[in-house]
Short mmCIF file of C-alpha atoms in Angstrom, two decimals:
data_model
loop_
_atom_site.label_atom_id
_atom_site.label_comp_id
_atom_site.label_asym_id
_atom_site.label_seq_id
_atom_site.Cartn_x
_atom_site.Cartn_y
_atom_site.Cartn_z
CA UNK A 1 62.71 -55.86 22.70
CA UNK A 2 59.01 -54.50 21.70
CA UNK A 3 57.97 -51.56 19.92
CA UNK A 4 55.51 -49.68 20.57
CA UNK A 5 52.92 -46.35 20.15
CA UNK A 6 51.27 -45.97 23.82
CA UNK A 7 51.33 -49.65 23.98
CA UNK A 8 50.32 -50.93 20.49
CA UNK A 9 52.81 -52.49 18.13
CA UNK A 10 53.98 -50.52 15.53
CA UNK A 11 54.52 -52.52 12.56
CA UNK A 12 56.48 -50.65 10.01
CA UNK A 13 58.80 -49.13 12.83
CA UNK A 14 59.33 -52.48 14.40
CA UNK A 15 60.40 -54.02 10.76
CA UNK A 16 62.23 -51.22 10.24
CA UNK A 17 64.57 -51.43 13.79
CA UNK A 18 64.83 -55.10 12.79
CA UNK A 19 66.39 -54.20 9.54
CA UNK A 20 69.29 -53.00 11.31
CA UNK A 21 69.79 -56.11 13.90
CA UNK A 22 68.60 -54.50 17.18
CA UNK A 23 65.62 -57.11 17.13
CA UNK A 24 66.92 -59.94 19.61
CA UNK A 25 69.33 -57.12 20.95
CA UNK A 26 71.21 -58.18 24.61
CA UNK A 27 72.96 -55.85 27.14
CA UNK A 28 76.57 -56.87 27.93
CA UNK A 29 75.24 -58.57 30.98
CA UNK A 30 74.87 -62.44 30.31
CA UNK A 31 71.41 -64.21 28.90
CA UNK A 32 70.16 -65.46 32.23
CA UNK A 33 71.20 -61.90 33.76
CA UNK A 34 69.30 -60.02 31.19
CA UNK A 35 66.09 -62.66 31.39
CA UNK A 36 65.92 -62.24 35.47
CA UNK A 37 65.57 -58.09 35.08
CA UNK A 38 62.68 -56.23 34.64
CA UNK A 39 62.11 -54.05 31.28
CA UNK A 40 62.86 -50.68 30.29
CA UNK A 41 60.14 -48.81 28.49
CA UNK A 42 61.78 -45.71 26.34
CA UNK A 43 58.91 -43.33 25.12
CA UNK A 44 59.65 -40.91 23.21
CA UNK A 45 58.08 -37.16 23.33
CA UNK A 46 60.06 -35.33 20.85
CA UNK A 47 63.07 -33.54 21.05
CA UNK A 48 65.16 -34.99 23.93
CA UNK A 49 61.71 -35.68 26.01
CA UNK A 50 61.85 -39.34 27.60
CA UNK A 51 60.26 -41.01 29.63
CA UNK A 52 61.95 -43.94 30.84
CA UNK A 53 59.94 -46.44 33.32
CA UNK A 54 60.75 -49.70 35.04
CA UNK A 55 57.86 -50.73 37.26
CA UNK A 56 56.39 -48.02 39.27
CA UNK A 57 59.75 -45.95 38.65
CA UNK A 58 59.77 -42.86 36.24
CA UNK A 59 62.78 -40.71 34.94
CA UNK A 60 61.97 -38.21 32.51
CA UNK A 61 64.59 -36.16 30.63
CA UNK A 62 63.97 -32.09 29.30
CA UNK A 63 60.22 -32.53 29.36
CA UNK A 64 59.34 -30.03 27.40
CA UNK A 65 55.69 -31.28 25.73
CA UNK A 66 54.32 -27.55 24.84
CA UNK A 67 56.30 -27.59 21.39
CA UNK A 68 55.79 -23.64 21.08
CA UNK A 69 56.15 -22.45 17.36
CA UNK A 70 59.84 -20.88 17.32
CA UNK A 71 61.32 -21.43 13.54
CA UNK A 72 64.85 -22.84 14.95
CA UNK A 73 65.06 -25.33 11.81
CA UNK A 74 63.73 -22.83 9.36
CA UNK A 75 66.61 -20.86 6.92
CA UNK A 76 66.63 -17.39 9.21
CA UNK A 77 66.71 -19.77 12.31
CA UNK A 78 64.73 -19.38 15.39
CA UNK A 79 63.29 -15.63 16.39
CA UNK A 80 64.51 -14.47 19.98
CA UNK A 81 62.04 -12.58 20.75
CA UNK A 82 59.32 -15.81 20.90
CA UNK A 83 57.93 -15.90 24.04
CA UNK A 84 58.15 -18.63 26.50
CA UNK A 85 54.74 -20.40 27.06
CA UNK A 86 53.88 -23.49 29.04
CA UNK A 87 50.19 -25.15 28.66
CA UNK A 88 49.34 -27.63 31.25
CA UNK A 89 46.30 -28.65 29.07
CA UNK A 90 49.20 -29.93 26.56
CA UNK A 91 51.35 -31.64 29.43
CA UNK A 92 48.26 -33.37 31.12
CA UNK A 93 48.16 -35.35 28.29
CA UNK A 94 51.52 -37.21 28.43
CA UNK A 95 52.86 -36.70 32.09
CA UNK A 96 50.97 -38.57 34.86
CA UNK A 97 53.99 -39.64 37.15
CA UNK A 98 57.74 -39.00 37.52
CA UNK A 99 60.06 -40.23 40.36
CA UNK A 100 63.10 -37.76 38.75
CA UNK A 101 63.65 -35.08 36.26
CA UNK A 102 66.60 -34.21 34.74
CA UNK A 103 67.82 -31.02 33.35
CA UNK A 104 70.15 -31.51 30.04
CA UNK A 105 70.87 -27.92 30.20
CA UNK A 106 68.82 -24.32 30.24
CA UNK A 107 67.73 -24.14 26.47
CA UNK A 108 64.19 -23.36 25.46
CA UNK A 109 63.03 -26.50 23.98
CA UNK A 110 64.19 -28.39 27.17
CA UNK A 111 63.17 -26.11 30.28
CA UNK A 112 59.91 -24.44 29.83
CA UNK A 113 57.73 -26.87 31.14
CA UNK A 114 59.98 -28.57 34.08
CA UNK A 115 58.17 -25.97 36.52
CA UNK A 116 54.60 -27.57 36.14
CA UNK A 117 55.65 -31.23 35.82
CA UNK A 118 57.71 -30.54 39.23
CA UNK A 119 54.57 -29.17 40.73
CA UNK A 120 52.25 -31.21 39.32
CA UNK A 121 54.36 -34.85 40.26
CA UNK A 122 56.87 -34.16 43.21
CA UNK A 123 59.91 -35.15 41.46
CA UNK A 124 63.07 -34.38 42.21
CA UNK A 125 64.56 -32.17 39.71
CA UNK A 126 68.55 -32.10 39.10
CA UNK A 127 70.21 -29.59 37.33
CA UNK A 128 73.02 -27.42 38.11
CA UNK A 129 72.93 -23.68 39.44
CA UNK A 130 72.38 -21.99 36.19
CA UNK A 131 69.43 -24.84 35.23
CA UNK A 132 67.65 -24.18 38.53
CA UNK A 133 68.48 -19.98 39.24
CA UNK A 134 65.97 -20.05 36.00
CA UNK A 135 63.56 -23.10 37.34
CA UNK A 136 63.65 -21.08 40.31
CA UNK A 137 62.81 -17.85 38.45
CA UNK A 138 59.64 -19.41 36.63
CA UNK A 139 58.20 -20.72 39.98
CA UNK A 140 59.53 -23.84 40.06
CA UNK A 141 59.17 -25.57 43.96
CA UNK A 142 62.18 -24.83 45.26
CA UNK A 143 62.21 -27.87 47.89
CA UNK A 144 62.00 -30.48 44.76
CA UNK A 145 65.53 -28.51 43.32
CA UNK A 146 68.56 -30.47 43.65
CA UNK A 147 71.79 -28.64 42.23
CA UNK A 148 74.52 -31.02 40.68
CA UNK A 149 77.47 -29.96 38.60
CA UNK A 150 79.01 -33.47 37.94
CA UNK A 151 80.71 -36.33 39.81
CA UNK A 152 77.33 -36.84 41.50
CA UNK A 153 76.31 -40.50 42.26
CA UNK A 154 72.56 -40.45 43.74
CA UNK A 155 70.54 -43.12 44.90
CA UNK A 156 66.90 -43.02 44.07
CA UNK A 157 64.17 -46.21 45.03
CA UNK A 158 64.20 -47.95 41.90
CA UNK A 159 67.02 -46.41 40.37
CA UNK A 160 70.18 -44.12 40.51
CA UNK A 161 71.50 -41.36 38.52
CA UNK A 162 75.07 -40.72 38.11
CA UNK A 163 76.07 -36.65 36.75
CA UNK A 164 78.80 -36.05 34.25
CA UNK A 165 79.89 -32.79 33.18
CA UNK A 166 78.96 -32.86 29.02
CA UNK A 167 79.07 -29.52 26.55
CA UNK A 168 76.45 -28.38 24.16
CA UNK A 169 77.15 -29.28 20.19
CA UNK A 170 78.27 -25.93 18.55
CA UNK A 171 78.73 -25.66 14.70
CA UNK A 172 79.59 -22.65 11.72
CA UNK A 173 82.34 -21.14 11.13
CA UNK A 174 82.89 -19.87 14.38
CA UNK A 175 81.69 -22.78 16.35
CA UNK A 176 78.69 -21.14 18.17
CA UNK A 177 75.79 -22.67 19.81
CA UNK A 178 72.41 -20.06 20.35
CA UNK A 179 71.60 -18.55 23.61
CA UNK A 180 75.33 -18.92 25.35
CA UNK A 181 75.75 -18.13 28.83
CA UNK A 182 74.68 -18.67 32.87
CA UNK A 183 72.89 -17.56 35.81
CA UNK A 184 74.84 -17.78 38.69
CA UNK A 185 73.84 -16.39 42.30
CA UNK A 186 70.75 -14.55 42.55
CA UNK A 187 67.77 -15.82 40.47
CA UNK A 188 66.99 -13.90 37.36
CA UNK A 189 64.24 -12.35 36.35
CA UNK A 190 61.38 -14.50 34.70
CA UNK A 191 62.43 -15.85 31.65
CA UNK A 192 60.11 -14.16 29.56
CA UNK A 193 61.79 -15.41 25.20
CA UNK A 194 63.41 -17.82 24.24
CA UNK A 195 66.85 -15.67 24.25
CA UNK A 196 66.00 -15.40 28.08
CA UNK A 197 66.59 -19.13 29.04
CA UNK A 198 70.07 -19.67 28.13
CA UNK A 199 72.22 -22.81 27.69
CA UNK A 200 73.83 -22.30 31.48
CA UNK A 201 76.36 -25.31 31.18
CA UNK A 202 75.11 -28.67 29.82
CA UNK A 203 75.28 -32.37 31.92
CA UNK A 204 75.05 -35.82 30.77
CA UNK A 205 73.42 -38.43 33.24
CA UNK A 206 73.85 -42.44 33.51
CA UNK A 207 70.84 -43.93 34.91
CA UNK A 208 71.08 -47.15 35.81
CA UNK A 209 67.15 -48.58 36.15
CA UNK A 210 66.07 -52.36 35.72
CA UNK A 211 69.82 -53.50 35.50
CA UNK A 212 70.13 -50.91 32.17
CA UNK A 213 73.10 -48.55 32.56
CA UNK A 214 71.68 -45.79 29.90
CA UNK A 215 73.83 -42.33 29.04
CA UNK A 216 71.50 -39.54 28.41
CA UNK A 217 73.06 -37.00 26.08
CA UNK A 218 71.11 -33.73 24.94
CA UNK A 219 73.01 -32.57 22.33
CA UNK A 220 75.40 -33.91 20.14
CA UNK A 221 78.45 -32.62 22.17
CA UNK A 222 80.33 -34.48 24.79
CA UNK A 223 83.56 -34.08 27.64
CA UNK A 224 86.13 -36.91 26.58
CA UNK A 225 87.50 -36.35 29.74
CA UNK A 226 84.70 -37.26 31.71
CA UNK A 227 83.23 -40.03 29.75
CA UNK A 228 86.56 -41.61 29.01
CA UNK A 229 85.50 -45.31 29.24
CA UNK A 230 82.50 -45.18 30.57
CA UNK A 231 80.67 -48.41 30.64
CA UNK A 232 77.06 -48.36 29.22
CA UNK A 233 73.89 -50.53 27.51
CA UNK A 234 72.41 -47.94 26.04
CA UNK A 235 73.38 -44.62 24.68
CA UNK A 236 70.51 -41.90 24.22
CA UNK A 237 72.61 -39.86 20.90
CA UNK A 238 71.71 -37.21 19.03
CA UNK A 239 73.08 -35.76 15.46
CA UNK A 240 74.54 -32.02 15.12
CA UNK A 241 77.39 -30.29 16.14
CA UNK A 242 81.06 -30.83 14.65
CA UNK A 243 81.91 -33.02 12.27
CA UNK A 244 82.73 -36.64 13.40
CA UNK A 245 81.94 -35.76 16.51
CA UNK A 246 79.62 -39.38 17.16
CA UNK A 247 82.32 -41.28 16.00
CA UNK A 248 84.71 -39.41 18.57
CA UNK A 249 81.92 -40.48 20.96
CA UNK A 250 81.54 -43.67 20.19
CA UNK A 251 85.14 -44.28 20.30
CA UNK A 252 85.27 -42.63 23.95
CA UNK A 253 83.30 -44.42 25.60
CA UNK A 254 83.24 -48.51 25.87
CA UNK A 255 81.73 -50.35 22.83
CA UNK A 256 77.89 -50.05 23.54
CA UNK A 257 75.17 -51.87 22.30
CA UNK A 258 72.64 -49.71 21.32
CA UNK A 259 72.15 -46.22 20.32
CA UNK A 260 68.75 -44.63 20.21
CA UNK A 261 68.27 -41.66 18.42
CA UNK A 262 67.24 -38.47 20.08
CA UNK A 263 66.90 -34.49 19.44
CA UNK A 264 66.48 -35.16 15.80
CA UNK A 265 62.59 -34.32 14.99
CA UNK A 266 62.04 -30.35 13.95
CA UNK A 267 60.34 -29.37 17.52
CA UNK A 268 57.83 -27.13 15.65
CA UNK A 269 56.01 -29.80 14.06
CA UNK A 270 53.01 -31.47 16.05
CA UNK A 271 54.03 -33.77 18.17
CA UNK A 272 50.94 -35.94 17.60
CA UNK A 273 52.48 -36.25 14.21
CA UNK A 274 55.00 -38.34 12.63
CA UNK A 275 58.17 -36.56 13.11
CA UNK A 276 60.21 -34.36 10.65
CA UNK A 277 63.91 -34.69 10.63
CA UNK A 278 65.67 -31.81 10.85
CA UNK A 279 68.52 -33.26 8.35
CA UNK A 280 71.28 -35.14 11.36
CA UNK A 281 69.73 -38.48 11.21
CA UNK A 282 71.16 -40.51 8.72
CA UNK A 283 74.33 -39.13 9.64
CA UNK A 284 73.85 -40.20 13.46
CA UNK A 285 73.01 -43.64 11.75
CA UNK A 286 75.77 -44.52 9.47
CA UNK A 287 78.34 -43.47 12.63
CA UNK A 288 76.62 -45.51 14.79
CA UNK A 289 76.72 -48.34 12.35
CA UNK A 290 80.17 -47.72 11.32
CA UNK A 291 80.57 -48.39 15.05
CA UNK A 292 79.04 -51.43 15.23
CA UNK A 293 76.36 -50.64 17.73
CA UNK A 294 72.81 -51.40 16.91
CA UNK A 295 70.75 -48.02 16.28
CA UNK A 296 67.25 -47.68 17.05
CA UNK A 297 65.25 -44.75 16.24
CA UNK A 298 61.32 -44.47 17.57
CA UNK A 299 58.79 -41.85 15.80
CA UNK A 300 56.51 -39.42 18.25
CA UNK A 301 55.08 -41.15 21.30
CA UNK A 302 56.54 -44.83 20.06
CA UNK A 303 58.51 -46.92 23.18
CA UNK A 304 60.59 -49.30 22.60
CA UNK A 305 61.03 -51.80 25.65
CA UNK A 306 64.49 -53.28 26.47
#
């Protein structure tokens, strides 16, 4: 495993992963299996914003690189009325290729800038109806659109990409998550605040690239029922929602390996800056310890290569 930030080793991080034993980390496959595959690169753009690459292949999850100010982590939480804005100029930076994108679900901080990056690299984009009825609605290509809902099992070159039906974390009192709802049937007007794009169902996706079976999960929440013993390397995690609800994860699914964190940096921070935790992450740590799986965590535009 290496460390990295855009391909230089980063020191304190890389001492800091080793503290917790992931340096020296193996999959479940055997030595000589995990010596004859190629690597994994994991860079991480914020938020739930990966880019994972093998070779010439590219997934990236939620892309959302325009980081517009909103105040969701501040005490009156984030205004609904903040318009959605996407700035190539911001993008260009980061995104250069992408085989696949996938959709999480419909949320503001995971959406906005899926449109461009389809445009700009020819991906294929999966999401379910809801997802892409609003992709669709801010002029996303609609030939690039593949709907999924869960059960899916798609080849790509390079890779494939299984679809599980997942739910979005929810917390308070009354166990709510922000901007409920979906957009079934006809496209919707353009999304034009943040209160506009809502959640629309959330997915979870296994992607199995360079002999790495890796669950992408964009929230803290989870269907038991679908990832009853599922069989992974690498878990992308991240903190929120109930309480215990990693541990109920964790136990769900086969023991893994590794856990990296995602989702845990407060989105309205620079993402050319070290990250800010929003307050999850040593909670996401101590269950992922507790279950005896190696956690990683990466700051802004780090990789980590497995």
């Amino acid at each position: 495993m290496t460390l990295s930030r855009r391909g230089v080793l980063a020191g304190a991080t890389a001492a800091a992963v080793g503290a917790t034993g992931v340096v020296g980390w193996r999959s479940s496959a055997s030595a000589a299996d995990t010596a004859s595959r190629e690597p994994v690169k994991f860079t991480w753009w914020g938020n739930h914003r990966w880019e994972i690459r093998c070779g010439q292949y590219v997934v990236l999850t939620d892309p959302w690189l325009t980081r517009f100010k909103t105040g969701t982590f501040k005490p009156a939480g984030a205004d609904p009325a903040t318009r959605v804005v996407s700035k190539p100029e911001v993008i260009d930076r980061y995104v250069s290729h992408a085989d696949a994108v996938l959709v999480h679900h419909g949320h503001y901080d995971h959406i906005p800038d899926v449109p461009y990056i389809a445009r700009k690299t020819g991906a294929t984009v999966l999401g379910n109806e809801s997802h892409l009825n609003l992709l669709r609605a801010m002029r996303a290509p609609g030939e690039q659109l593949s709907q999924v809902s869960g059960g899916e099992y798609l080849p790509f070159k390079g890779f494939t990409v299984e679809v599980f039906r997942s739910l979005h974390s929810c917390g308070g009192e009354r166990h709510q998550f922000a901007f409920p709802g979906t957009r079934p049937g006809a496209v919707p007007a353009r999304p034009r605040t943040i209160a506009d794009l809502v959640e629309g169902g959330t997915l979870a996706y296994v992607i199995t690239i360079g002999g790495l079976r890796i669950l992408s999960l964009s929230t803290a929440g989870y269907d038991p029922v679908s990832l009853r013993d599922l069989q992974v390397d690498v878990v992308l995690a991240a903190p929120g929602g109930e309480p215990g609800v990693t541990d109920r994860l964790l136990q769900t699914i086969k023991p893994v390996k590794t856990v990296i964190a995602t989702h845990w940096d407060d989105f309205d921070e620079p993402l050319d800056k070290p990250a800010v935790d929003w307050g999850g992450l040593n909670k996401l740590r101590a269950s992922v310890e507790a279950a005896g799986s190696a956690f990683i965590k990466i700051d802004h535009l780090e990789s980590v290569t497995l």
